[in-house]
Coordinates of C-alpha atoms in Angstrom, one line a residue:
M30 CA 88.7 153.6 125.8
E31 CA 88.6 151.5 122.7
S32 CA 87.9 148.4 124.8
T33 CA 85.1 150.2 126.5
R34 CA 83.5 151.2 123.2
L35 CA 83.9 147.6 121.9
R36 CA 82.3 146.2 125.0
R37 CA 79.4 148.5 124.7
A38 CA 79.0 147.7 121.0
V39 CA 79.0 144.0 121.7
N40 CA 76.5 144.4 124.5
N41 CA 74.2 146.5 122.3
G42 CA 74.5 143.9 119.6
L43 CA 73.6 141.1 122.0
W44 CA 70.6 143.1 123.3
A45 CA 69.4 143.6 119.7
F46 CA 70.0 140.0 118.8
A47 CA 68.2 138.6 121.9
I48 CA 65.2 140.9 121.4
T49 CA 64.9 140.0 117.7
L50 CA 65.3 136.3 118.6
I51 CA 62.5 136.5 121.2
V52 CA 60.2 138.3 118.9
A53 CA 60.8 136.0 115.9
S54 CA 60.5 132.9 118.1
S55 CA 57.2 134.1 119.7
W56 CA 55.8 134.9 116.3
G57 CA 56.9 131.4 115.0
F58 CA 55.4 129.7 118.0
W59 CA 52.0 131.4 117.9
R60 CA 52.0 130.9 114.1
T61 CA 52.7 127.2 114.2
L62 CA 50.6 126.2 117.2
P63 CA 47.2 126.9 115.6
S64 CA 48.3 125.0 112.5
V65 CA 49.2 121.9 114.5
Q66 CA 45.9 122.2 116.4
H67 CA 44.0 122.5 113.1
T68 CA 45.7 119.5 111.7
L69 CA 44.8 117.4 114.8
R70 CA 41.2 118.6 114.7
E71 CA 41.0 117.8 111.0
F72 CA 42.5 114.3 111.6
A73 CA 40.0 113.6 114.4
A74 CA 37.1 114.7 112.2
A75 CA 38.4 112.5 109.3
Q76 CA 38.8 109.5 111.6
H77 CA 35.2 110.0 112.7
H78 CA 33.9 110.0 109.1
L79 CA 36.1 107.0 108.2
N80 CA 34.6 105.1 111.2
Q81 CA 31.1 106.1 110.0
L82 CA 32.0 104.9 106.5
E83 CA 33.3 101.5 107.7
S84 CA 30.4 101.0 110.0
A85 CA 27.9 101.8 107.2
L86 CA 29.8 99.4 104.8
V87 CA 29.6 96.6 107.4
Q88 CA 25.9 97.2 107.7
M89 CA 25.4 97.2 104.0
E90 CA 27.3 94.0 103.6
R91 CA 25.2 92.3 106.3
C92 CA 22.0 93.5 104.6
L93 CA 23.2 92.2 101.2
L94 CA 24.1 88.9 102.8
G95 CA 20.6 88.7 104.3
L96 CA 19.0 89.6 101.0
A97 CA 21.0 86.8 99.3
H98 CA 19.4 84.3 101.7
A99 CA 16.0 86.0 102.0
D100 CA 14.2 82.8 101.0
S101 CA 15.8 80.9 103.9
P102 CA 13.3 80.1 106.7
K103 CA 15.9 80.8 109.4
V104 CA 16.5 84.3 108.0
R105 CA 12.8 85.0 108.0
Y106 CA 12.4 83.5 111.5
V107 CA 14.7 86.0 113.1
G108 CA 12.8 88.8 111.5
Y109 CA 15.1 89.8 108.6
D110 CA 12.4 90.2 106.0
P111 CA 13.4 91.7 102.6
E112 CA 11.6 95.0 103.2
H113 CA 13.4 95.5 106.5
L114 CA 16.8 94.6 105.0
Q115 CA 16.2 96.9 102.0
A116 CA 15.4 99.8 104.4
N117 CA 18.5 99.2 106.5
L118 CA 20.6 98.9 103.3
T119 CA 19.2 102.2 102.0
L120 CA 19.9 103.9 105.4
A121 CA 23.5 102.5 105.6
Y122 CA 24.1 103.5 101.9
R123 CA 23.1 107.1 102.6
E124 CA 25.4 107.2 105.7
A125 CA 28.3 105.9 103.7
D126 CA 27.6 108.3 100.8
A127 CA 27.5 111.2 103.2
A128 CA 30.7 110.2 104.8
V129 CA 32.5 109.8 101.5
H130 CA 31.3 113.2 100.2
T131 CA 32.4 114.8 103.5
L132 CA 35.9 113.3 103.3
L133 CA 36.2 114.5 99.7
A134 CA 35.1 118.0 100.6
E135 CA 37.3 118.4 103.7
L136 CA 40.5 116.8 102.4
S137 CA 40.6 117.8 98.8
G138 CA 42.9 120.7 99.7
V139 CA 45.8 118.4 100.7
H140 CA 48.5 118.7 98.0
D141 CA 50.4 115.6 98.7
L142 CA 50.5 113.4 95.5
A143 CA 50.4 110.0 97.2
F144 CA 47.4 111.2 99.4
Q145 CA 45.6 112.6 96.4
E146 CA 46.0 109.3 94.5
Q147 CA 44.4 107.4 97.4
L148 CA 41.7 109.9 97.7
I149 CA 40.8 109.6 94.0
R150 CA 41.0 105.8 94.4
L151 CA 38.5 105.9 97.2
E152 CA 36.2 108.2 95.2
L153 CA 36.3 105.8 92.2
E154 CA 35.7 102.7 94.3
W155 CA 32.8 104.3 96.0
A156 CA 31.4 105.4 92.6
Q157 CA 31.6 101.7 91.4
T158 CA 29.9 100.5 94.5
R159 CA 27.2 103.1 94.2
S160 CA 26.6 102.2 90.5
R161 CA 26.1 98.5 91.4
L162 CA 23.5 99.3 94.1
A163 CA 21.7 102.2 92.4
E164 CA 19.2 100.1 90.5
Y165 CA 18.3 98.0 93.4
L166 CA 17.9 100.9 95.8
T167 CA 15.5 102.6 93.4
T168 CA 13.2 99.6 92.9
A169 CA 10.1 99.1 94.9
K170 CA 10.5 95.3 95.1
P171 CA 13.2 94.4 97.6
V172 CA 13.2 90.7 96.5
Q173 CA 14.3 91.4 93.0
I174 CA 18.0 92.0 93.5
S175 CA 20.6 91.3 90.8
L176 CA 23.7 89.2 91.2
S177 CA 26.0 92.1 90.6
A178 CA 24.4 94.0 93.5
L179 CA 24.8 91.0 95.8
R180 CA 28.5 90.7 94.9
T181 CA 29.1 94.4 95.5
F182 CA 31.7 93.7 98.2
S183 CA 33.2 90.6 96.6
F184 CA 33.8 91.7 93.1
R185 CA 36.9 89.9 91.8
G186 CA 39.5 91.2 89.3
Q187 CA 39.7 94.8 90.6
D188 CA 40.5 96.7 93.8
T189 CA 37.9 96.5 96.5
L190 CA 36.4 99.4 98.4
G191 CA 37.9 98.0 101.7
E192 CA 41.4 98.1 100.2
A193 CA 40.8 101.6 98.9
I194 CA 39.8 102.7 102.4
H195 CA 42.8 101.0 104.0
G196 CA 45.2 102.7 101.5
F197 CA 43.5 106.0 102.1
K198 CA 43.9 105.7 105.9
R199 CA 47.5 104.7 105.6
A200 CA 48.3 107.6 103.2
Y201 CA 46.4 110.1 105.3
Q202 CA 48.1 109.0 108.6
E203 CA 51.5 109.4 106.9
Q204 CA 50.5 112.8 105.7
V205 CA 49.3 113.9 109.2
E206 CA 52.4 112.4 110.8
R207 CA 54.6 114.5 108.5
E208 CA 52.7 117.7 109.2
I209 CA 52.7 117.1 113.0
R210 CA 56.4 116.2 113.0
G211 CA 57.2 119.4 111.0
G212 CA 55.0 121.4 113.3
L213 CA 56.5 119.9 116.5
H214 CA 60.0 120.6 115.1
A215 CA 59.0 124.2 114.5
L216 CA 57.5 124.5 118.0
I217 CA 60.6 123.1 119.5
G218 CA 62.8 125.4 117.5
S219 CA 60.7 128.4 118.6
V220 CA 60.8 127.3 122.3
A221 CA 64.6 126.9 122.0
G222 CA 64.9 130.3 120.5
L223 CA 62.8 131.8 123.3
W224 CA 65.0 130.1 125.9
M225 CA 68.2 131.3 124.1
G226 CA 66.9 134.9 123.9
F227 CA 65.9 135.0 127.5
G228 CA 69.2 133.4 128.5
I229 CA 71.1 136.0 126.7
I230 CA 69.1 138.8 128.3
I231 CA 69.6 137.2 131.8
G232 CA 73.3 137.0 131.1
L233 CA 73.4 140.6 129.9
M234 CA 71.5 141.7 133.0
W235 CA 73.8 139.7 135.2
G236 CA 76.9 141.2 133.6
R237 CA 75.5 144.7 133.8
W238 CA 74.1 144.8 137.3
A239 CA 74.6 141.6 139.4
R240 CA 78.2 140.9 138.6
P241 CA 79.5 144.5 139.1
V242 CA 77.6 144.7 142.4
R243 CA 79.4 141.6 143.6
W244 CA 82.7 143.1 142.6
L245 CA 81.8 146.4 144.2
R246 CA 80.9 144.6 147.4
R247 CA 84.1 142.7 147.3
A248 CA 86.1 145.9 146.8
L249 CA 84.3 147.6 149.7
T250 CA 85.4 144.7 152.0
Q251 CA 89.1 145.5 151.4
S252 CA 91.0 147.7 153.7
T253 CA 92.0 150.2 151.0
L254 CA 90.3 150.9 147.7
E255 CA 92.5 151.1 144.7
P256 CA 92.2 154.4 142.8
V257 CA 91.5 152.5 139.5
A258 CA 88.3 150.5 139.2
P259 CA 88.6 146.7 138.8
P260 CA 88.3 145.5 135.2
P261 CA 84.7 144.2 135.5
L262 CA 83.6 147.7 136.6
R263 CA 85.4 149.6 133.9
G264 CA 83.2 151.1 131.2
T265 CA 80.0 150.6 133.2
E266 CA 77.8 152.9 135.1
W267 CA 79.4 151.4 138.3
E268 CA 82.8 152.8 137.6
P269 CA 82.0 156.4 138.6
L270 CA 80.4 155.1 141.8
Y271 CA 83.5 153.1 142.6
Q272 CA 85.8 156.1 141.8
K273 CA 83.6 158.3 144.0
L274 CA 83.8 155.8 146.9
A275 CA 87.6 155.5 146.5
F276 CA 87.9 159.3 146.5
Q277 CA 85.8 159.7 149.6
E278 CA 87.9 157.0 151.3
R279 CA 91.1 158.9 150.5
R280 CA 89.7 162.1 151.7
L281 CA 88.5 160.4 154.9
R282 CA 92.1 159.2 155.5
E283 CA 93.4 162.6 154.9
V284 CA 91.0 164.0 157.5
E285 CA 92.0 161.3 159.9
L286 CA 95.7 162.1 159.6
F287 CA 94.9 165.8 159.9
M288 CA 92.9 165.4 163.1
R289 CA 95.5 163.0 164.5
D290 CA 98.3 165.5 164.1
L291 CA 96.1 168.2 165.7
A292 CA 95.4 165.9 168.6
M293 CA 99.1 165.2 169.1
G294 CA 100.0 168.9 169.1
R295 CA 101.6 169.0 165.8
T296 CA 100.8 171.5 163.1
P297 CA 99.7 169.4 160.1
E298 CA 99.7 170.5 156.5
P299 CA 96.3 171.7 155.3
I300 CA 94.3 169.3 153.3
A301 CA 95.1 169.7 149.6
P302 CA 92.1 171.0 147.6
T303 CA 90.9 169.0 144.7
D304 CA 89.1 172.0 143.1
P305 CA 88.8 175.7 143.8
T306 CA 85.5 175.2 145.6
D307 CA 86.7 172.4 147.9
A308 CA 85.0 173.1 151.2
L309 CA 87.0 170.5 153.1
A310 CA 90.3 172.2 152.2
R311 CA 89.0 175.6 153.2
S312 CA 87.7 174.2 156.5
S313 CA 91.1 172.7 157.3
G314 CA 92.8 176.0 156.5
W315 CA 90.4 177.9 158.8
L316 CA 90.9 175.3 161.5
L317 CA 94.7 175.6 161.3
K318 CA 94.4 179.4 161.4
R319 CA 92.3 179.2 164.5
F320 CA 94.6 176.7 166.0
D321 CA 97.6 179.1 165.5
E322 CA 95.6 181.9 167.1
L323 CA 94.8 179.9 170.1
R324 CA 98.4 178.8 170.5
S325 CA 99.6 182.4 170.2
Q326 CA 97.1 183.6 172.8
R327 CA 98.2 180.8 175.2
R328 CA 101.8 181.8 174.8
E329 CA 101.0 185.4 175.5
A330 CA 99.1 184.4 178.5
V331 CA 102.0 182.5 179.9

């Protein structure tokens, strides 16, 4: 009895643990998956803006190089006049400025210290670049360009904008890799929890229904059923069924012996009743009484 109670308590505890594990793992999975997807979308958008920034900076550098040699006949021969170069420089400058402001607005919420340092460095380098070009971009005479404006991308003695972009990309990639790695670990843990929970439930269902059915089928193939249920069936809902089958088999053997004695002309003992309302025992008593009456009538007739 104690072992049966202990087994039921263990099974109930395993059911509760498995259900809790499945619920918690499902919640963790659907909570982490959108975060990972958001990080990937944010990374793709940042890469797009970085590509726009680098492309605009290359165009700006080419325009400055053309303006530095604006007096060269070869430059004018291919159509790079100062007005055209200034227009392209202004357009590229606006694209680069928009890309920088978009990056600052979208990624300012990242709290990693190394990433914030690179983000501030990028902002400062772009501010210096913008200050060098501001005077020239506002002038109406494209030929009058200062030496500091021409040397915007080759200013010595300080960090360049290209190095700032490179450092920013490296820090951002490391930050994204950490977030993705953490998200993947959380997803793998959630999936493992789901598999474990479903595995426990399948094991409990196997132990509660499939395994006892196999034992019951094995017991039914035996010539005689034991009066006591096998250990795997004890304490389960299959034990009463087994006991009922064993009882019906014993009663069937008693009926078989009773009918065999009658067929051989012997007077058998009436079938012992199992309870006061046992119909089989009453029927055997009536049958014996009728058998004795017929035997007496036959003797009187002889």
